[in-house]
PDB file of C-alpha atoms and ligand atoms in Angstrom:
ATOM      1  CA  MET A  36      28.782-134.563-321.225  1.00 83.00           C
ATOM      2  CA  ARG A  37      28.810-138.316-321.650  1.00 97.00           C
ATOM      3  CA  THR A  38      29.912-139.593-325.061  1.00 97.00           C
ATOM      4  CA  LEU A  39      27.419-142.016-326.636  1.00 98.00           C
ATOM      5  CA  PHE A  40      28.677-145.588-326.720  1.00 98.00           C
ATOM      6  CA  ILE A  41      27.145-148.166-329.035  1.00 98.00           C
ATOM      7  CA  ALA A  42      28.333-151.771-328.852  1.00 98.00           C
ATOM      8  CA  GLY A  43      27.278-154.766-330.934  1.00 98.00           C
ATOM      9  CA  ASN A  44      26.808-157.995-329.000  1.00 98.00           C
ATOM     10  CA  TRP A  45      27.051-160.704-331.626  1.00 98.00           C
ATOM     11  CA  LYS A  46      26.227-163.486-329.163  1.00 98.00           C
ATOM     12  CA  MET A  47      26.871-166.968-330.646  1.00 98.00           C
ATOM     13  CA  ASN A  48      26.942-165.747-334.248  1.00 98.00           C
ATOM     14  CA  LYS A  49      29.701-165.577-336.886  1.00 98.00           C
ATOM     15  CA  THR A  50      32.814-167.694-337.297  1.00 98.00           C
ATOM     16  CA  ALA A  51      36.162-165.891-337.445  1.00 98.00           C
ATOM     17  CA  ALA A  52      35.969-165.912-341.264  1.00 98.00           C
ATOM     18  CA  GLU A  53      32.406-164.558-341.258  1.00 98.00           C
ATOM     19  CA  ALA A  54      33.339-161.890-338.717  1.00 98.00           C
ATOM     20  CA  VAL A  55      36.240-160.685-340.849  1.00 98.00           C
ATOM     21  CA  ALA A  56      34.140-160.695-344.034  1.00 98.00           C
ATOM     22  CA  PHE A  57      31.348-158.700-342.367  1.00 98.00           C
ATOM     23  CA  LEU A  58      33.607-156.130-340.712  1.00 98.00           C
ATOM     24  CA  SER A  59      35.658-155.682-343.881  1.00 98.00           C
ATOM     25  CA  GLU A  60      32.441-154.434-345.500  1.00 97.00           C
ATOM     26  CA  ILE A  61      31.503-151.895-342.811  1.00 98.00           C
ATOM     27  CA  LYS A  62      34.686-150.905-340.999  1.00 97.00           C
ATOM     28  CA  ASP A  63      35.513-147.847-343.123  1.00 97.00           C
ATOM     29  CA  GLU A  64      32.019-146.474-342.661  1.00 97.00           C
ATOM     30  CA  LEU A  65      32.173-147.127-338.908  1.00 97.00           C
ATOM     31  CA  ASN A  66      35.565-145.456-338.669  1.00 97.00           C
ATOM     32  CA  ALA A  67      34.231-142.345-340.393  1.00 97.00           C
ATOM     33  CA  ILE A  68      31.548-141.799-337.720  1.00 97.00           C
ATOM     34  CA  GLU A  69      32.516-138.982-335.362  1.00 95.00           C
ATOM     35  CA  GLY A  70      31.526-138.348-331.793  1.00 96.00           C
ATOM     36  CA  ILE A  71      30.309-141.828-330.822  1.00 98.00           C
ATOM     37  CA  ASP A  72      32.322-144.628-329.227  1.00 98.00           C
ATOM     38  CA  ILE A  73      31.744-147.873-331.127  1.00 98.00           C
ATOM     39  CA  ALA A  74      32.614-151.478-330.285  1.00 98.00           C
ATOM     40  CA  VAL A  75      31.874-154.982-331.497  1.00 98.00           C
ATOM     41  CA  CYS A  76      31.752-158.048-329.246  1.00 99.00           C
ATOM     42  CA  PRO A  77      32.337-161.154-331.375  1.00 98.00           C
ATOM     43  CA  PRO A  78      32.411-164.752-330.110  1.00 98.00           C
ATOM     44  CA  ALA A  79      35.742-165.428-328.396  1.00 98.00           C
ATOM     45  CA  LEU A  80      37.279-167.479-331.213  1.00 98.00           C
ATOM     46  CA  ALA A  81      36.686-164.649-333.706  1.00 98.00           C
ATOM     47  CA  ILE A  82      38.275-161.999-331.470  1.00 98.00           C
ATOM     48  CA  PRO A  83      41.942-162.372-332.562  1.00 98.00           C
ATOM     49  CA  ALA A  84      41.039-162.171-336.270  1.00 98.00           C
ATOM     50  CA  VAL A  85      38.785-159.169-335.635  1.00 98.00           C
ATOM     51  CA  ALA A  86      41.523-157.482-333.594  1.00 98.00           C
ATOM     52  CA  ASP A  87      43.941-158.009-336.464  1.00 98.00           C
ATOM     53  CA  LEU A  88      41.496-156.520-338.974  1.00 98.00           C
ATOM     54  CA  LEU A  89      40.645-153.528-336.771  1.00 98.00           C
ATOM     55  CA  LYS A  90      44.239-152.708-335.808  1.00 96.00           C
ATOM     56  CA  GLY A  91      44.670-148.935-335.917  1.00 93.00           C
ATOM     57  CA  SER A  92      40.924-148.309-336.201  1.00 96.00           C
ATOM     58  CA  LYS A  93      38.891-146.613-333.508  1.00 94.00           C
ATOM     59  CA  ILE A  94      36.386-149.461-333.268  1.00 98.00           C
ATOM     60  CA  GLY A  95      36.706-151.105-329.868  1.00 98.00           C
ATOM     61  CA  ILE A  96      36.519-154.839-329.247  1.00 98.00           C
ATOM     62  CA  GLY A  97      34.711-156.553-326.414  1.00 98.00           C
ATOM     63  CA  ALA A  98      34.395-160.112-325.161  1.00 98.00           C
ATOM     64  CA  GLN A  99      30.972-161.432-324.182  1.00 98.00           C
ATOM     65  CA  ASN A 100      32.042-162.986-320.891  1.00 98.00           C
ATOM     66  CA  MET A 101      35.101-163.729-318.780  1.00 98.00           C
ATOM     67  CA  TYR A 102      35.951-165.628-315.597  1.00 98.00           C
ATOM     68  CA  PHE A 103      37.303-163.795-312.551  1.00 98.00           C
ATOM     69  CA  GLU A 104      40.194-166.120-311.676  1.00 98.00           C
ATOM     70  CA  GLU A 105      43.659-165.581-313.136  1.00 97.00           C
ATOM     71  CA  ASN A 106      44.109-169.185-314.318  1.00 98.00           C
ATOM     72  CA  GLY A 107      43.455-172.734-313.141  1.00 98.00           C
ATOM     73  CA  ALA A 108      41.117-175.695-313.450  1.00 98.00           C
ATOM     74  CA  TYR A 109      38.043-173.923-314.875  1.00 98.00           C
ATOM     75  CA  THR A 110      37.199-175.898-317.986  1.00 98.00           C
ATOM     76  CA  GLY A 111      35.777-173.791-320.783  1.00 97.00           C
ATOM     77  CA  GLU A 112      36.481-170.422-319.190  1.00 98.00           C
ATOM     78  CA  LEU A 113      38.658-167.499-320.315  1.00 98.00           C
ATOM     79  CA  ALA A 114      40.819-165.471-317.919  1.00 98.00           C
ATOM     80  CA  PRO A 115      41.115-161.664-318.030  1.00 98.00           C
ATOM     81  CA  ASN A 116      44.730-161.675-319.218  1.00 98.00           C
ATOM     82  CA  MET A 117      43.732-163.852-322.190  1.00 98.00           C
ATOM     83  CA  LEU A 118      41.411-161.068-323.375  1.00 98.00           C
ATOM     84  CA  VAL A 119      43.709-158.143-322.662  1.00 98.00           C
ATOM     85  CA  PRO A 120      45.853-158.349-325.844  1.00 98.00           C
ATOM     86  CA  PHE A 121      42.723-158.088-328.019  1.00 98.00           C
ATOM     87  CA  CYS A 122      39.911-156.425-326.066  1.00 98.00           C
ATOM     88  CA  ASN A 123      39.005-153.068-324.548  1.00 98.00           C
ATOM     89  CA  TYR A 124      35.651-154.179-323.148  1.00 98.00           C
ATOM     90  CA  VAL A 125      33.966-157.203-321.625  1.00 98.00           C
ATOM     91  CA  ILE A 126      30.210-157.728-321.316  1.00 98.00           C
ATOM     92  CA  LEU A 127      29.400-159.071-317.847  1.00 98.00           C
ATOM     93  CA  GLY A 128      26.153-160.433-316.433  1.00 98.00           C
ATOM     94  CA  HIS A 129      24.162-160.528-319.653  1.00 98.00           C
ATOM     95  CA  SER A 130      20.661-161.889-318.971  1.00 97.00           C
ATOM     96  CA  GLU A 131      21.335-164.871-321.236  1.00 97.00           C
ATOM     97  CA  ARG A 132      24.310-165.815-319.074  1.00 98.00           C
ATOM     98  CA  ARG A 133      22.180-165.392-315.958  1.00 97.00           C
ATOM     99  CA  GLN A 134      19.403-167.503-317.503  1.00 96.00           C
ATOM    100  CA  TYR A 135      21.393-170.344-319.113  1.00 96.00           C
ATOM    101  CA  PHE A 136      24.724-170.389-317.292  1.00 96.00           C
ATOM    102  CA  GLY A 137      23.932-169.581-313.665  1.00 96.00           C
ATOM    103  CA  GLU A 138      25.515-166.118-313.558  1.00 97.00           C
ATOM    104  CA  THR A 139      24.799-164.332-310.260  1.00 98.00           C
ATOM    105  CA  ASP A 140      25.232-160.776-308.987  1.00 98.00           C
ATOM    106  CA  GLU A 141      28.057-162.026-306.714  1.00 98.00           C
ATOM    107  CA  GLY A 142      29.849-163.570-309.679  1.00 98.00           C
ATOM    108  CA  VAL A 143      29.339-160.427-311.748  1.00 98.00           C
ATOM    109  CA  ASN A 144      30.811-158.384-308.886  1.00 98.00           C
ATOM    110  CA  LYS A 145      33.965-160.545-308.860  1.00 98.00           C
ATOM    111  CA  LYS A 146      34.212-160.346-312.649  1.00 98.00           C
ATOM    112  CA  ILE A 147      33.889-156.528-312.669  1.00 98.00           C
ATOM    113  CA  LYS A 148      36.745-156.242-310.173  1.00 98.00           C
ATOM    114  CA  ALA A 149      38.913-158.673-312.162  1.00 98.00           C
ATOM    115  CA  ALA A 150      38.199-156.855-315.438  1.00 98.00           C
ATOM    116  CA  LEU A 151      39.086-153.459-313.933  1.00 98.00           C
ATOM    117  CA  ALA A 152      42.264-154.872-312.403  1.00 98.00           C
ATOM    118  CA  HIS A 153      43.331-155.829-315.941  1.00 98.00           C
ATOM    119  CA  GLY A 154      42.348-152.518-317.531  1.00 98.00           C
ATOM    120  CA  LEU A 155      39.261-153.878-319.295  1.00 98.00           C
ATOM    121  CA  THR A 156      36.081-151.798-319.299  1.00 98.00           C
ATOM    122  CA  PRO A 157      33.154-153.886-318.034  1.00 98.00           C
ATOM    123  CA  ILE A 158      29.757-153.483-319.689  1.00 99.00           C
ATOM    124  CA  VAL A 159      27.601-154.545-316.753  1.00 98.00           C
ATOM    125  CA  CYS A 160      24.149-155.798-317.734  1.00 98.00           C
ATOM    126  CA  CYS A 161      20.952-155.577-315.705  1.00 98.00           C
ATOM    127  CA  GLY A 162      17.257-155.848-316.467  1.00 98.00           C
ATOM    128  CA  GLU A 163      13.994-157.379-315.350  1.00 97.00           C
ATOM    129  CA  SER A 164      11.835-160.187-316.765  1.00 96.00           C
ATOM    130  CA  LEU A 165       8.352-159.683-318.191  1.00 94.00           C
ATOM    131  CA  GLU A 166       6.803-161.173-315.029  1.00 94.00           C
ATOM    132  CA  GLN A 167       8.765-158.813-312.795  1.00 96.00           C
ATOM    133  CA  ASN A 168       7.859-155.897-315.022  1.00 95.00           C
ATOM    134  CA  GLN A 169       4.164-156.738-314.940  1.00 93.00           C
ATOM    135  CA  ALA A 170       4.256-157.262-311.176  1.00 96.00           C
ATOM    136  CA  GLY A 171       5.687-153.766-310.701  1.00 96.00           C
ATOM    137  CA  GLU A 172       8.975-155.153-309.379  1.00 98.00           C
ATOM    138  CA  THR A 173      11.297-153.523-311.910  1.00 97.00           C
ATOM    139  CA  HIS A 174      12.701-150.803-309.674  1.00 98.00           C
ATOM    140  CA  ASP A 175      13.506-153.025-306.696  1.00 98.00           C
ATOM    141  CA  PHE A 176      14.883-155.858-308.805  1.00 98.00           C
ATOM    142  CA  VAL A 177      17.136-153.755-311.057  1.00 98.00           C
ATOM    143  CA  SER A 178      18.303-151.637-308.142  1.00 98.00           C
ATOM    144  CA  GLY A 179      19.195-154.866-306.301  1.00 98.00           C
ATOM    145  CA  GLN A 180      21.170-156.114-309.312  1.00 98.00           C
ATOM    146  CA  ILE A 181      23.164-152.870-309.389  1.00 98.00           C
ATOM    147  CA  LYS A 182      23.823-153.003-305.644  1.00 98.00           C
ATOM    148  CA  GLY A 183      25.001-156.609-305.949  1.00 98.00           C
ATOM    149  CA  ALA A 184      27.174-156.023-309.001  1.00 98.00           C
ATOM    150  CA  PHE A 185      28.817-152.891-307.572  1.00 98.00           C
ATOM    151  CA  ALA A 186      29.267-154.117-303.977  1.00 98.00           C
ATOM    152  CA  ASN A 187      32.478-153.110-302.187  1.00 98.00           C
ATOM    153  CA  MET A 188      33.752-150.949-304.996  1.00 98.00           C
ATOM    154  CA  THR A 189      35.004-147.375-305.026  1.00 98.00           C
ATOM    155  CA  GLY A 190      33.420-144.540-306.968  1.00 98.00           C
ATOM    156  CA  ALA A 191      36.566-144.304-309.082  1.00 98.00           C
ATOM    157  CA  GLU A 192      36.159-147.957-310.062  1.00 98.00           C
ATOM    158  CA  ALA A 193      32.457-147.565-310.816  1.00 98.00           C
ATOM    159  CA  THR A 194      33.136-144.547-313.028  1.00 98.00           C
ATOM    160  CA  LYS A 195      35.259-146.763-315.287  1.00 98.00           C
ATOM    161  CA  CYS A 196      32.327-149.102-315.950  1.00 98.00           C
ATOM    162  CA  VAL A 197      29.520-148.959-318.467  1.00 98.00           C
ATOM    163  CA  ILE A 198      26.073-150.255-317.505  1.00 98.00           C
ATOM    164  CA  ALA A 199      23.595-151.732-319.980  1.00 98.00           C
ATOM    165  CA  TYR A 200      19.946-151.735-318.930  1.00 98.00           C
ATOM    166  CA  GLU A 201      18.288-154.487-320.935  1.00 97.00           C
ATOM    167  CA  PRO A 202      14.732-155.488-320.020  1.00 97.00           C
ATOM    168  CA  ILE A 203      14.647-159.232-320.772  1.00 96.00           C
ATOM    169  CA  TRP A 204      11.239-158.951-322.406  1.00 93.00           C
ATOM    170  CA  ALA A 205      12.706-156.593-325.012  1.00 92.00           C
ATOM    171  CA  ILE A 206      15.724-158.738-325.973  1.00 91.00           C
ATOM    172  CA  GLY A 207      15.385-160.317-329.390  1.00 87.00           C
ATOM    173  CA  THR A 208      11.613-159.955-329.306  1.00 88.00           C
ATOM    174  CA  GLY A 209      11.110-156.843-331.410  1.00 84.00           C
ATOM    175  CA  LEU A 210       9.396-155.334-328.353  1.00 84.00           C
ATOM    176  CA  THR A 211      11.433-152.232-327.574  1.00 84.00           C
ATOM    177  CA  ALA A 212      10.820-150.408-324.342  1.00 87.00           C
ATOM    178  CA  THR A 213       9.399-146.983-325.139  1.00 92.00           C
ATOM    179  CA  VAL A 214      11.786-144.079-324.772  1.00 95.00           C
ATOM    180  CA  GLU A 215       9.883-143.047-321.637  1.00 95.00           C
ATOM    181  CA  GLN A 216      10.110-146.559-320.127  1.00 94.00           C
ATOM    182  CA  ALA A 217      13.793-147.055-320.959  1.00 96.00           C
ATOM    183  CA  GLY A 218      14.870-143.521-320.078  1.00 97.00           C
ATOM    184  CA  GLY A 219      12.737-143.544-316.942  1.00 97.00           C
ATOM    185  CA  ILE A 220      14.245-146.742-315.537  1.00 98.00           C
ATOM    186  CA  ILE A 221      17.762-145.753-316.562  1.00 98.00           C
ATOM    187  CA  GLY A 222      17.373-142.377-314.841  1.00 98.00           C
ATOM    188  CA  ASN A 223      15.165-143.177-311.876  1.00 98.00           C
ATOM    189  CA  THR A 224      16.456-146.652-311.088  1.00 98.00           C
ATOM    190  CA  VAL A 225      19.890-147.366-312.572  1.00 98.00           C
ATOM    191  CA  ARG A 226      21.473-143.924-312.323  1.00 98.00           C
ATOM    192  CA  ALA A 227      19.611-143.216-309.073  1.00 98.00           C
ATOM    193  CA  THR A 228      21.019-146.404-307.510  1.00 98.00           C
ATOM    194  CA  ILE A 229      24.547-145.484-308.604  1.00 98.00           C
ATOM    195  CA  LYS A 230      23.973-142.075-307.020  1.00 98.00           C
ATOM    196  CA  GLU A 231      22.738-143.705-303.818  1.00 98.00           C
ATOM    197  CA  ILE A 232      25.877-145.864-303.603  1.00 98.00           C
ATOM    198  CA  PHE A 233      28.604-143.596-304.975  1.00 98.00           C
ATOM    199  CA  GLY A 234      27.175-140.056-305.040  1.00 98.00           C
ATOM    200  CA  ASP A 235      26.095-137.660-307.748  1.00 98.00           C
ATOM    201  CA  ASP A 236      29.480-137.127-309.378  1.00 98.00           C
ATOM    202  CA  VAL A 237      29.832-140.834-310.272  1.00 98.00           C
ATOM    203  CA  ALA A 238      26.160-141.005-311.293  1.00 98.00           C
ATOM    204  CA  GLN A 239      26.650-138.116-313.724  1.00 98.00           C
ATOM    205  CA  LYS A 240      29.813-139.623-315.214  1.00 98.00           C
ATOM    206  CA  ILE A 241      28.870-143.279-315.654  1.00 98.00           C
ATOM    207  CA  ARG A 242      27.523-144.258-319.058  1.00 98.00           C
ATOM    208  CA  ILE A 243      24.306-146.261-319.164  1.00 98.00           C
ATOM    209  CA  GLN A 244      23.227-147.962-322.364  1.00 98.00           C
ATOM    210  CA  TYR A 245      19.816-149.281-323.297  1.00 97.00           C
ATOM    211  CA  GLY A 246      19.538-152.719-324.891  1.00 97.00           C
ATOM    212  CA  GLY A 247      16.617-154.706-326.280  1.00 96.00           C
ATOM    213  CA  SER A 248      15.547-154.690-329.940  1.00 94.00           C
ATOM    214  CA  VAL A 249      17.447-151.509-330.769  1.00 96.00           C
ATOM    215  CA  SER A 250      17.451-151.042-334.553  1.00 97.00           C
ATOM    216  CA  GLU A 251      18.172-148.424-337.186  1.00 97.00           C
ATOM    217  CA  LYS A 252      14.496-147.465-336.887  1.00 96.00           C
ATOM    218  CA  ASN A 253      14.435-146.559-333.195  1.00 96.00           C
ATOM    219  CA  SER A 254      18.051-145.649-332.337  1.00 97.00           C
ATOM    220  CA  ALA A 255      17.618-141.912-332.998  1.00 97.00           C
ATOM    221  CA  GLU A 256      14.615-141.631-330.705  1.00 97.00           C
ATOM    222  CA  LEU A 257      16.140-143.723-327.913  1.00 97.00           C
ATOM    223  CA  MET A 258      19.525-141.998-327.951  1.00 97.00           C
ATOM    224  CA  ALA A 259      17.878-138.568-327.819  1.00 96.00           C
ATOM    225  CA  HIS A 260      16.792-139.236-324.221  1.00 97.00           C
ATOM    226  CA  PRO A 261      19.181-137.405-321.879  1.00 96.00           C
ATOM    227  CA  ASP A 262      19.664-140.430-319.597  1.00 97.00           C
ATOM    228  CA  ILE A 263      20.353-142.961-322.382  1.00 98.00           C
ATOM    229  CA  ASP A 264      24.069-142.878-323.204  1.00 98.00           C
ATOM    230  CA  GLY A 265      24.207-145.496-325.911  1.00 98.00           C
ATOM    231  CA  ALA A 266      23.031-148.964-326.822  1.00 98.00           C
ATOM    232  CA  LEU A 267      23.973-152.609-326.499  1.00 98.00           C
ATOM    233  CA  VAL A 268      22.719-154.054-329.763  1.00 98.00           C
ATOM    234  CA  GLY A 269      22.158-157.745-330.483  1.00 97.00           C
ATOM    235  CA  GLY A 270      20.423-158.800-333.700  1.00 97.00           C
ATOM    236  CA  ALA A 271      20.793-155.472-335.497  1.00 98.00           C
ATOM    237  CA  SER A 272      24.587-155.487-335.001  1.00 98.00           C
ATOM    238  CA  LEU A 273      24.944-158.559-337.252  1.00 98.00           C
ATOM    239  CA  LYS A 274      23.913-156.728-340.409  1.00 97.00           C
ATOM    240  CA  ALA A 275      25.206-153.765-342.372  1.00 97.00           C
ATOM    241  CA  ALA A 276      22.259-151.756-340.999  1.00 96.00           C
ATOM    242  CA  PHE A 277      24.367-151.474-337.806  1.00 98.00           C
ATOM    243  CA  VAL A 278      26.052-148.556-339.566  1.00 98.00           C
ATOM    244  CA  ASP A 279      22.707-146.803-340.108  1.00 98.00           C
ATOM    245  CA  LEU A 280      21.699-147.543-336.520  1.00 98.00           C
ATOM    246  CA  ILE A 281      24.793-145.660-335.307  1.00 98.00           C
ATOM    247  CA  LYS A 282      24.504-142.841-337.850  1.00 97.00           C
ATOM    248  CA  ASN A 283      20.876-142.302-336.854  1.00 97.00           C
ATOM    249  CA  ALA A 284      21.862-142.210-333.192  1.00 95.00           C
ATOM    250  CA  GLN A 285      24.340-139.471-334.027  1.00 88.00           C
TER     251      GLN A 285
HETATM  252  P1  PGA B 797      18.704-157.568-329.227  1.00 82.20           P
HETATM  253  O1  PGA B 797      19.730-158.045-328.090  1.00 82.20           O
HETATM  254  O2  PGA B 797      19.204-156.254-329.749  1.00 82.20           O
HETATM  255  O3  PGA B 797      18.768-158.664-330.274  1.00 82.20           O
HETATM  256  O4  PGA B 797      17.361-157.453-328.604  1.00 82.20           O
HETATM  257  C1  PGA B 797      20.290-157.122-327.190  1.00 82.20           C
HETATM  258  C2  PGA B 797      21.211-157.830-326.211  1.00 82.20           C
HETATM  259  O5  PGA B 797      20.849-158.905-325.727  1.00 82.20           O
HETATM  260  O6  PGA B 797      22.312-157.335-325.888  1.00 82.20           O
END
């Protein structure tokens, strides 16, 4: 049995002060939820304050990106060991990073390996565009992203990762993939590709989230699908309704 894992991706929202004020309101309620792994992924500058506030709680903390080198002349980047004191997770290869910041499958592959080497759990994102979806290219494209991201890795390493399937056309648009669409691609494409690379044992163990306009209204239905092991939540993780979203998933 895979434990559900719901993470909030705050993107470029909330200062450190706003993050602390928001989490102070909801942290007790989040802590009281049983049987689901929960994490928040604030902007980097808010992470230390959030880590301080959540000390001793079971709410995990994730970064939204990371570079794969240990240190050096990489202006604007953060190294794995800078995240380690504060974070359990790191989101890698989000579609917005691929779209605006030139993230590639090769780069994501290097970042996954660096994160694992430092004991961070990568949340590896994949997902197709509307054009690819309409052209019937979803399976081949997403499968290719998984093969690129997980190249030259062992099954033991892959098992430590979380994957988030996020169709780009469903991110921030209010257009959620139907349970059949999301569950179908997660099962028949994402999990099937992991099985093809690493075998059935890894495919059964690895957790695969759905992301894209998940809200308190649809989380119960989505999480009920046997192949959907949680959610990566953007907009709806910025409001107190994030608590209801998780309770409904439970
Ligand atoms: P959304 O974003 O929930 O606002 O659609 C999801 C994500 O991009 O992780």
